Amino acid sequence: MHDLYDLTGKRALVTGGGSGIGRAVAQAFRDAGARVAIAGNRVDELQATARDIGASALPADLGSRKAAEALADAALQDLGGVDMLVSNAGVEGPLTGTLGLDERDYMRTFDVNLHAATWLSAALIPGMATVGGGSIILMASLAALRGNKAIGTYAMTKAALAQLARNI
């Protein structure tokens, strides 16, 4: 492995790590030598992935600030610190435009896609600063760059994630 990609001694938390992009990121980090904890709400899938790639499984449903902060605490205990956060967990949300939105579905999309990333980042940044730095990767989407009547709420959350990254 090239030294540029050596993550030996680094500790990573990957949300939405049980499948798809999150699983691939977690596997790549493990392959590069990092200790990895993956989080997700599909517990059986999460635990199977953790076994397959040699990561820790941290069940979490990131629908509230309390849940995000509890996940941050669990990751800090499990890993002894977090050097890298990959905020990948997300939901598609309601398949409507602005009209006809169900408030519960709308808020759930913002809670999982945006608010969890905000609260996780806020909980982990102080520890990263104490050790001299860290990395936060917020998974956005091309949907954030243009209007979308089918997944408009999802697109709004992903545009907000891009702004959160700039703010951090």
PDB file of C-alpha atoms in Angstrom:
ATOM      1  CA  MET A   1       0.000   0.000   0.000  1.00  0.00           C
ATOM      2  CA  HIS A   2       1.215   3.479  -0.838  1.00  0.00           C
ATOM      3  CA  ASP A   3       2.125   5.612   2.198  1.00  0.00           C
ATOM      4  CA  LEU A   4      -0.381   8.248   1.069  1.00  0.00           C
ATOM      5  CA  TYR A   5      -3.201   5.826   1.868  1.00  0.00           C
ATOM      6  CA  ASP A   6      -1.820   4.389   5.094  1.00  0.00           C
ATOM      7  CA  LEU A   7      -4.390   4.905   7.849  1.00  0.00           C
ATOM      8  CA  THR A   8      -2.633   2.793  10.466  1.00  0.00           C
ATOM      9  CA  GLY A   9      -3.464   4.156  13.908  1.00  0.00           C
ATOM     10  CA  LYS A  10      -6.476   6.144  12.661  1.00  0.00           C
ATOM     11  CA  ARG A  11     -10.008   5.545  13.959  1.00  0.00           C
ATOM     12  CA  ALA A  12     -13.056   5.983  11.765  1.00  0.00           C
ATOM     13  CA  LEU A  13     -16.803   6.099  12.319  1.00  0.00           C
ATOM     14  CA  VAL A  14     -18.892   5.421   9.213  1.00  0.00           C
ATOM     15  CA  THR A  15     -22.656   5.921   9.461  1.00  0.00           C
ATOM     16  CA  GLY A  16     -24.788   3.945   7.068  1.00  0.00           C
ATOM     17  CA  GLY A  17     -21.886   1.499   7.065  1.00  0.00           C
ATOM     18  CA  GLY A  18     -23.870  -1.703   6.750  1.00  0.00           C
ATOM     19  CA  SER A  19     -24.269  -1.602   2.979  1.00  0.00           C
ATOM     20  CA  GLY A  20     -23.607   0.276  -0.232  1.00  0.00           C
ATOM     21  CA  ILE A  21     -21.278   3.266  -0.216  1.00  0.00           C
ATOM     22  CA  GLY A  22     -20.859   3.180   3.563  1.00  0.00           C
ATOM     23  CA  ARG A  23     -19.737  -0.439   3.499  1.00  0.00           C
ATOM     24  CA  ALA A  24     -17.283   0.267   0.666  1.00  0.00           C
ATOM     25  CA  VAL A  25     -15.801   3.245   2.527  1.00  0.00           C
ATOM     26  CA  ALA A  26     -15.503   1.248   5.757  1.00  0.00           C
ATOM     27  CA  GLN A  27     -13.811  -1.618   3.898  1.00  0.00           C
ATOM     28  CA  ALA A  28     -11.373   0.761   2.179  1.00  0.00           C
ATOM     29  CA  PHE A  29     -10.480   2.346   5.527  1.00  0.00           C
ATOM     30  CA  ARG A  30      -9.915  -1.113   7.057  1.00  0.00           C
ATOM     31  CA  ASP A  31      -7.786  -2.131   4.070  1.00  0.00           C
ATOM     32  CA  ALA A  32      -5.688   1.000   4.671  1.00  0.00           C
ATOM     33  CA  GLY A  33      -5.128   0.015   8.312  1.00  0.00           C
ATOM     34  CA  ALA A  34      -7.709   2.080  10.204  1.00  0.00           C
ATOM     35  CA  ARG A  35      -9.796   0.808  13.100  1.00  0.00           C
ATOM     36  CA  VAL A  36     -13.412   1.208  11.973  1.00  0.00           C
ATOM     37  CA  ALA A  37     -16.803   1.342  13.656  1.00  0.00           C
ATOM     38  CA  ILE A  38     -19.871   1.220  11.433  1.00  0.00           C
ATOM     39  CA  ALA A  39     -23.283   2.466  12.451  1.00  0.00           C
ATOM     40  CA  GLY A  40     -26.732   1.749  11.072  1.00  0.00           C
ATOM     41  CA  ASN A  41     -30.287   0.869  11.947  1.00  0.00           C
ATOM     42  CA  ARG A  42     -30.551  -2.490  10.149  1.00  0.00           C
ATOM     43  CA  VAL A  43     -28.889  -4.453  12.936  1.00  0.00           C
ATOM     44  CA  ASP A  44     -28.569  -7.877  11.274  1.00  0.00           C
ATOM     45  CA  GLU A  45     -27.028  -6.371   8.141  1.00  0.00           C
ATOM     46  CA  LEU A  46     -24.785  -4.114  10.238  1.00  0.00           C
ATOM     47  CA  GLN A  47     -23.460  -6.996  12.320  1.00  0.00           C
ATOM     48  CA  ALA A  48     -22.875  -9.187   9.257  1.00  0.00           C
ATOM     49  CA  THR A  49     -20.946  -6.405   7.534  1.00  0.00           C
ATOM     50  CA  ALA A  50     -18.914  -5.728  10.675  1.00  0.00           C
ATOM     51  CA  ARG A  51     -17.917  -9.409  10.834  1.00  0.00           C
ATOM     52  CA  ASP A  52     -17.096  -9.480   7.121  1.00  0.00           C
ATOM     53  CA  ILE A  53     -14.811  -6.451   7.144  1.00  0.00           C
ATOM     54  CA  GLY A  54     -13.420  -6.570  10.681  1.00  0.00           C
ATOM     55  CA  ALA A  55     -15.176  -3.516  12.056  1.00  0.00           C
ATOM     56  CA  SER A  56     -17.189  -2.788  15.189  1.00  0.00           C
ATOM     57  CA  ALA A  57     -20.979  -2.604  14.830  1.00  0.00           C
ATOM     58  CA  LEU A  58     -22.766   0.278  16.566  1.00  0.00           C
ATOM     59  CA  PRO A  59     -26.542   0.005  16.090  1.00  0.00           C
ATOM     60  CA  ALA A  60     -28.086   3.467  15.774  1.00  0.00           C
ATOM     61  CA  ASP A  61     -31.240   5.071  14.427  1.00  0.00           C
ATOM     62  CA  LEU A  62     -30.122   8.636  13.771  1.00  0.00           C
ATOM     63  CA  GLY A  63     -33.513  10.308  13.998  1.00  0.00           C
ATOM     64  CA  SER A  64     -32.728  12.651  16.884  1.00  0.00           C
ATOM     65  CA  ARG A  65     -29.996  14.739  18.469  1.00  0.00           C
ATOM     66  CA  LYS A  66     -29.980  12.387  21.453  1.00  0.00           C
ATOM     67  CA  ALA A  67     -29.384   9.372  19.180  1.00  0.00           C
ATOM     68  CA  ALA A  68     -26.564  11.125  17.288  1.00  0.00           C
ATOM     69  CA  GLU A  69     -24.844  12.175  20.501  1.00  0.00           C
ATOM     70  CA  ALA A  70     -25.253   8.654  21.925  1.00  0.00           C
ATOM     71  CA  LEU A  71     -23.605   7.258  18.780  1.00  0.00           C
ATOM     72  CA  ALA A  72     -20.717   9.702  19.142  1.00  0.00           C
ATOM     73  CA  ASP A  73     -20.238   8.567  22.755  1.00  0.00           C
ATOM     74  CA  ALA A  74     -20.404   4.894  21.745  1.00  0.00           C
ATOM     75  CA  ALA A  75     -17.834   5.425  18.977  1.00  0.00           C
ATOM     76  CA  LEU A  76     -15.496   7.300  21.308  1.00  0.00           C
ATOM     77  CA  GLN A  77     -15.709   4.463  23.832  1.00  0.00           C
ATOM     78  CA  ASP A  78     -15.344   1.739  21.220  1.00  0.00           C
ATOM     79  CA  LEU A  79     -12.466   3.295  19.297  1.00  0.00           C
ATOM     80  CA  GLY A  80     -10.840   5.385  22.024  1.00  0.00           C
ATOM     81  CA  GLY A  81     -11.355   8.478  19.863  1.00  0.00           C
ATOM     82  CA  VAL A  82     -12.481   9.324  16.341  1.00  0.00           C
ATOM     83  CA  ASP A  83     -10.091  10.728  13.744  1.00  0.00           C
ATOM     84  CA  MET A  84     -12.471  10.389  10.788  1.00  0.00           C
ATOM     85  CA  LEU A  85     -16.239  10.696  10.545  1.00  0.00           C
ATOM     86  CA  VAL A  86     -18.005   9.629   7.378  1.00  0.00           C
ATOM     87  CA  SER A  87     -21.603  10.790   7.678  1.00  0.00           C
ATOM     88  CA  ASN A  88     -23.186   8.561   5.064  1.00  0.00           C
ATOM     89  CA  ALA A  89     -26.491   7.512   6.656  1.00  0.00           C
ATOM     90  CA  GLY A  90     -29.459   8.786   4.718  1.00  0.00           C
ATOM     91  CA  VAL A  91     -33.041   8.248   3.705  1.00  0.00           C
ATOM     92  CA  GLU A  92     -34.712   9.114   0.421  1.00  0.00           C
ATOM     93  CA  GLY A  93     -37.676  10.764   2.091  1.00  0.00           C
ATOM     94  CA  PRO A  94     -41.058  11.600   0.616  1.00  0.00           C
ATOM     95  CA  LEU A  95     -41.488  11.174  -3.123  1.00  0.00           C
ATOM     96  CA  THR A  96     -43.339  14.426  -3.630  1.00  0.00           C
ATOM     97  CA  GLY A  97     -42.579  17.970  -4.491  1.00  0.00           C
ATOM     98  CA  THR A  98     -43.320  20.831  -2.147  1.00  0.00           C
ATOM     99  CA  LEU A  99     -47.064  20.310  -2.325  1.00  0.00           C
ATOM    100  CA  GLY A 100     -48.537  17.409  -0.388  1.00  0.00           C
ATOM    101  CA  LEU A 101     -45.600  16.895   1.969  1.00  0.00           C
ATOM    102  CA  ASP A 102     -46.256  14.854   5.071  1.00  0.00           C
ATOM    103  CA  GLU A 103     -44.614  16.695   7.982  1.00  0.00           C
ATOM    104  CA  ARG A 104     -43.436  13.510   9.706  1.00  0.00           C
ATOM    105  CA  ASP A 105     -41.714  12.174   6.566  1.00  0.00           C
ATOM    106  CA  TYR A 106     -40.267  15.603   5.821  1.00  0.00           C
ATOM    107  CA  MET A 107     -38.815  15.987   9.313  1.00  0.00           C
ATOM    108  CA  ARG A 108     -37.469  12.401   9.367  1.00  0.00           C
ATOM    109  CA  THR A 109     -35.548  13.119   6.155  1.00  0.00           C
ATOM    110  CA  PHE A 110     -33.977  16.241   7.659  1.00  0.00           C
ATOM    111  CA  ASP A 111     -33.275  14.490  10.968  1.00  0.00           C
ATOM    112  CA  VAL A 112     -31.428  11.561   9.387  1.00  0.00           C
ATOM    113  CA  ASN A 113     -29.760  13.269   6.420  1.00  0.00           C
ATOM    114  CA  LEU A 114     -28.779  16.615   7.926  1.00  0.00           C
ATOM    115  CA  HIS A 115     -29.374  16.936  11.646  1.00  0.00           C
ATOM    116  CA  ALA A 116     -27.557  13.710  12.553  1.00  0.00           C
ATOM    117  CA  ALA A 117     -24.498  14.878  10.618  1.00  0.00           C
ATOM    118  CA  THR A 118     -24.632  18.230  12.418  1.00  0.00           C
ATOM    119  CA  TRP A 119     -24.875  16.712  15.905  1.00  0.00           C
ATOM    120  CA  LEU A 120     -22.261  14.015  15.205  1.00  0.00           C
ATOM    121  CA  SER A 121     -19.842  16.610  13.869  1.00  0.00           C
ATOM    122  CA  ALA A 122     -20.424  18.900  16.842  1.00  0.00           C
ATOM    123  CA  ALA A 123     -19.843  16.016  19.252  1.00  0.00           C
ATOM    124  CA  LEU A 124     -16.644  14.789  17.569  1.00  0.00           C
ATOM    125  CA  ILE A 125     -14.891  18.024  16.517  1.00  0.00           C
ATOM    126  CA  PRO A 126     -13.602  18.905  20.013  1.00  0.00           C
ATOM    127  CA  GLY A 127     -11.800  15.554  20.302  1.00  0.00           C
ATOM    128  CA  MET A 128     -10.348  15.926  16.827  1.00  0.00           C
ATOM    129  CA  ALA A 129      -9.108  19.404  17.689  1.00  0.00           C
ATOM    130  CA  THR A 130      -7.495  18.135  20.892  1.00  0.00           C
ATOM    131  CA  VAL A 131      -5.312  15.698  18.943  1.00  0.00           C
ATOM    132  CA  GLY A 132      -4.477  18.247  16.257  1.00  0.00           C
ATOM    133  CA  GLY A 133      -7.011  17.502  13.554  1.00  0.00           C
ATOM    134  CA  GLY A 134      -9.305  15.034  11.899  1.00  0.00           C
ATOM    135  CA  SER A 135     -11.523  14.553   8.884  1.00  0.00           C
ATOM    136  CA  ILE A 136     -15.265  14.857   8.424  1.00  0.00           C
ATOM    137  CA  ILE A 137     -16.803  13.598   5.202  1.00  0.00           C
ATOM    138  CA  LEU A 138     -20.442  14.532   4.628  1.00  0.00           C
ATOM    139  CA  MET A 139     -22.071  12.569   1.804  1.00  0.00           C
ATOM    140  CA  ALA A 140     -24.088  14.917  -0.366  1.00  0.00           C
ATOM    141  CA  SER A 141     -25.560  14.252  -3.806  1.00  0.00           C
ATOM    142  CA  LEU A 142     -25.892  15.690  -7.270  1.00  0.00           C
ATOM    143  CA  ALA A 143     -29.549  16.150  -6.324  1.00  0.00           C
ATOM    144  CA  ALA A 144     -28.344  19.079  -4.182  1.00  0.00           C
ATOM    145  CA  LEU A 145     -27.400  21.056  -7.288  1.00  0.00           C
ATOM    146  CA  ARG A 146     -30.723  21.302  -9.099  1.00  0.00           C
ATOM    147  CA  GLY A 147     -34.441  21.240  -8.437  1.00  0.00           C
ATOM    148  CA  ASN A 148     -36.137  17.877  -8.217  1.00  0.00           C
ATOM    149  CA  LYS A 149     -39.901  17.475  -7.937  1.00  0.00           C
ATOM    150  CA  ALA A 150     -39.681  13.758  -7.128  1.00  0.00           C
ATOM    151  CA  ILE A 151     -37.135  13.846  -4.279  1.00  0.00           C
ATOM    152  CA  GLY A 152     -37.184  17.509  -3.362  1.00  0.00           C
ATOM    153  CA  THR A 153     -36.863  17.028   0.393  1.00  0.00           C
ATOM    154  CA  TYR A 154     -33.873  14.718  -0.079  1.00  0.00           C
ATOM    155  CA  ALA A 155     -32.278  17.289  -2.405  1.00  0.00           C
ATOM    156  CA  MET A 156     -32.759  20.056   0.182  1.00  0.00           C
ATOM    157  CA  THR A 157     -31.025  17.997   2.872  1.00  0.00           C
ATOM    158  CA  LYS A 158     -28.088  17.246   0.606  1.00  0.00           C
ATOM    159  CA  ALA A 159     -27.714  20.925  -0.360  1.00  0.00           C
ATOM    160  CA  ALA A 160     -27.709  21.764   3.349  1.00  0.00           C
ATOM    161  CA  LEU A 161     -24.974  19.157   3.949  1.00  0.00           C
ATOM    162  CA  ALA A 162     -22.773  20.949   1.433  1.00  0.00           C
ATOM    163  CA  GLN A 163     -23.303  24.177   3.372  1.00  0.00           C
ATOM    164  CA  LEU A 164     -22.605  22.401   6.660  1.00  0.00           C
ATOM    165  CA  ALA A 165     -19.241  21.293   5.235  1.00  0.00           C
ATOM    166  CA  ARG A 166     -18.406  24.881   4.298  1.00  0.00           C
ATOM    167  CA  ASN A 167     -19.454  26.082   7.762  1.00  0.00           C
ATOM    168  CA  ILE A 168     -17.302  23.503   9.541  1.00  0.00           C
TER     169      ILE A 168
END
